[in-house]
Amino acid sequence: MLTKVFLLYAGANFVELVERFFLTFTTCNWQIPIRIINPKNLQNFQQKNEITVYSPTYPEIQLSAKITKTNLRIIENSLLKGLDKLYHVNYYHKDKNMINEYEQKYIGIGFTKMYKIFIVISCISKMQVTQEQFCSFIESNLYKEIEQLQQFDKIDYCHIGLKTDKCGRKFNQNVSC
């Protein structure tokens, strides 16, 4: 979709392009922002009530097999906050130097600043094969728990962030636990 926005506003500066992207993305009620050549996969995801997001790269890849309703809220809130910041820069500070400075210095909100509470779960086993199986089992059950947590009104949003590289120490197979 970013490519489509760029083609629609080819003469726009960086800030205006990002603003147009936010406006287009938040105001259009598109289920899928690109055309899918083979929609068979789409029907499977719609039956499971999952949000479908495809990459416009080749081959088209389903990026969001694990996105939940609360993740959708996170994405929408982040887009609206970003749009609000762009309005602030673009309309209240017309100075070109300020806009260029903002473009160079703008850094997104750190992931850890978005949440007040974190839960860290480490899956550790003696063998890599069993560790991957165990982690997959835990992950699938966590998604079920998150779906249940979404039913509570007091929970704003929650989701799972997976980290599979540099995952802490590995046990020596000779050591018994």
Coordinates of C-alpha atoms in Angstrom, one line a residue:
M1 CA 0.0 0.0 0.0
L2 CA 2.9 2.3 0.6
T3 CA 3.8 2.0 -3.1
K4 CA 0.3 2.9 -4.0
V5 CA 0.4 6.0 -1.8
F6 CA 3.8 7.0 -3.3
L7 CA 2.5 6.7 -6.8
L8 CA -0.7 8.7 -6.0
Y9 CA 1.4 11.6 -4.5
A10 CA 4.7 11.3 -6.5
G11 CA 5.6 15.0 -6.0
A12 CA 5.1 15.0 -2.3
N13 CA 7.8 15.5 0.4
F14 CA 8.6 12.8 3.0
V15 CA 6.3 14.2 5.7
E16 CA 3.4 14.6 3.3
L17 CA 3.8 11.1 2.0
V18 CA 3.8 9.6 5.5
E19 CA 0.7 11.8 6.3
R20 CA -1.1 10.5 3.2
F21 CA -0.2 7.0 4.1
F22 CA -1.7 7.4 7.6
L23 CA -4.8 9.0 6.2
T24 CA -5.3 6.4 3.6
F25 CA -4.6 3.5 5.9
T26 CA -6.8 4.7 8.8
T27 CA -9.8 6.0 6.8
C28 CA -10.2 3.3 4.1
N29 CA -12.1 0.2 5.2
W30 CA -10.0 -2.3 3.2
Q31 CA -9.8 -5.8 4.4
I32 CA -6.7 -6.5 2.2
P33 CA -4.7 -3.6 0.8
I34 CA -3.3 -5.5 -2.2
R35 CA -4.8 -7.9 -4.8
I36 CA -4.2 -11.5 -4.0
I37 CA -3.7 -13.7 -7.1
N38 CA -4.8 -16.9 -5.3
P39 CA -7.6 -16.1 -2.8
K40 CA -7.9 -19.7 -1.5
N41 CA -5.6 -18.9 1.5
L42 CA -7.7 -15.8 2.2
Q43 CA -10.9 -17.9 2.7
N44 CA -9.1 -20.1 5.2
F45 CA -8.0 -17.1 7.3
Q46 CA -11.5 -15.5 7.1
Q47 CA -13.0 -18.7 8.4
K48 CA -10.7 -18.6 11.4
N49 CA -11.6 -14.9 12.1
E50 CA -8.0 -13.8 11.7
I51 CA -6.9 -10.5 10.4
T52 CA -5.1 -10.9 7.0
V53 CA -2.1 -8.8 6.1
Y54 CA -0.1 -9.6 3.1
S55 CA 3.2 -8.3 2.0
P56 CA 3.3 -6.7 -1.5
T57 CA 6.6 -8.3 -2.2
Y58 CA 6.9 -11.4 -4.3
P59 CA 5.9 -13.9 -3.3
E60 CA 3.0 -12.5 -1.4
I61 CA 3.3 -13.7 2.2
Q62 CA 0.6 -13.8 4.9
L63 CA 2.3 -11.7 7.6
S64 CA -0.3 -11.8 10.4
A65 CA -1.3 -15.4 11.2
K66 CA -1.0 -14.5 14.8
I67 CA -2.5 -11.0 15.0
T68 CA -5.4 -10.7 17.5
K69 CA -8.0 -8.0 18.0
T70 CA -5.9 -6.3 20.6
N71 CA -3.0 -6.1 18.2
L72 CA -5.3 -4.4 15.8
R73 CA -6.0 -1.8 18.5
I74 CA -2.2 -1.3 19.0
I75 CA -1.7 -0.8 15.3
E76 CA -4.7 1.6 15.0
N77 CA -3.6 3.6 18.1
S78 CA 0.0 3.8 16.8
L79 CA -1.2 5.0 13.4
L80 CA -3.4 7.7 14.9
K81 CA -0.7 8.9 17.2
G82 CA 1.7 9.1 14.3
L83 CA -0.8 11.0 12.2
D84 CA -1.4 13.4 15.2
K85 CA 2.4 14.0 15.4
L86 CA 2.5 14.7 11.7
Y87 CA -0.3 17.2 11.9
H88 CA 1.5 18.9 14.7
V89 CA 4.7 19.2 12.7
N90 CA 3.1 20.0 9.4
Y91 CA 0.4 22.5 10.4
Y92 CA 1.7 24.1 13.5
H93 CA 5.4 24.4 12.5
K94 CA 5.5 25.5 8.9
D95 CA 9.2 26.3 9.2
K96 CA 11.0 24.1 6.6
N97 CA 14.1 23.7 8.9
M98 CA 12.0 22.4 11.7
I99 CA 10.3 19.8 9.3
N100 CA 13.7 18.7 8.0
E101 CA 15.1 18.5 11.6
Y102 CA 12.0 16.4 12.6
E103 CA 12.5 14.1 9.7
Q104 CA 16.1 13.5 10.7
K105 CA 15.5 13.0 14.4
Y106 CA 12.2 11.2 14.5
I107 CA 12.5 8.0 16.4
G108 CA 9.5 5.8 17.1
I109 CA 8.3 5.0 20.6
G110 CA 10.3 2.2 22.2
F111 CA 8.4 -1.0 22.5
T112 CA 9.1 -1.2 26.3
K113 CA 7.6 2.3 26.8
M114 CA 4.2 1.2 25.4
Y115 CA 3.6 -1.3 28.2
K116 CA 3.4 -1.0 32.0
I117 CA 3.5 -4.8 32.6
F118 CA 5.6 -7.5 31.0
I119 CA 5.6 -11.2 31.4
V120 CA 8.7 -13.1 30.2
I121 CA 8.5 -16.8 29.5
S122 CA 11.7 -18.7 28.7
C123 CA 11.4 -22.2 27.2
I124 CA 14.6 -24.2 28.0
S125 CA 15.4 -27.8 27.5
K126 CA 18.4 -30.0 27.1
M127 CA 17.9 -30.7 23.4
Q128 CA 17.2 -28.1 20.6
V129 CA 14.5 -30.3 19.0
T130 CA 12.5 -30.7 22.2
Q131 CA 13.0 -27.0 23.1
E132 CA 11.4 -26.0 19.8
Q133 CA 8.5 -28.4 20.3
F134 CA 8.0 -27.2 23.9
C135 CA 8.1 -23.5 22.8
S136 CA 5.6 -24.1 20.1
F137 CA 3.3 -25.8 22.6
I138 CA 3.6 -22.9 25.1
E139 CA 3.1 -20.3 22.3
S140 CA -0.1 -22.0 21.0
N141 CA -1.5 -22.0 24.5
L142 CA -0.6 -18.4 25.2
Y143 CA -2.6 -17.3 22.1
K144 CA -5.6 -19.0 23.6
E145 CA -5.1 -17.2 26.9
I146 CA -4.8 -13.8 25.1
E147 CA -8.1 -14.5 23.4
Q148 CA -9.7 -15.0 26.8
L149 CA -8.0 -11.9 28.2
Q150 CA -9.5 -9.8 25.4
Q151 CA -13.0 -10.4 26.9
F152 CA -12.1 -8.2 30.0
D153 CA -13.0 -4.5 29.6
K154 CA -10.2 -3.4 31.9
I155 CA -7.4 -4.7 29.7
D156 CA -6.4 -2.2 27.1
Y157 CA -4.3 -4.4 24.9
C158 CA -2.0 -7.3 25.1
H159 CA 0.0 -9.4 22.6
I160 CA 2.9 -11.8 22.3
G161 CA 6.3 -10.8 21.1
L162 CA 8.4 -13.7 20.1
K163 CA 12.2 -13.7 20.4
T164 CA 13.9 -16.7 19.0
D165 CA 17.5 -15.5 18.5
K166 CA 20.0 -15.0 21.2
C167 CA 17.7 -16.7 23.7
G168 CA 19.8 -16.9 26.8
R169 CA 22.1 -19.7 27.9
K170 CA 21.8 -23.3 26.7
F171 CA 22.1 -26.2 29.2
N172 CA 25.1 -28.5 28.9
Q173 CA 23.7 -32.0 28.0
N174 CA 26.1 -33.6 30.5
V175 CA 24.6 -31.7 33.4
S176 CA 21.5 -33.3 35.0
C177 CA 18.7 -31.0 36.2

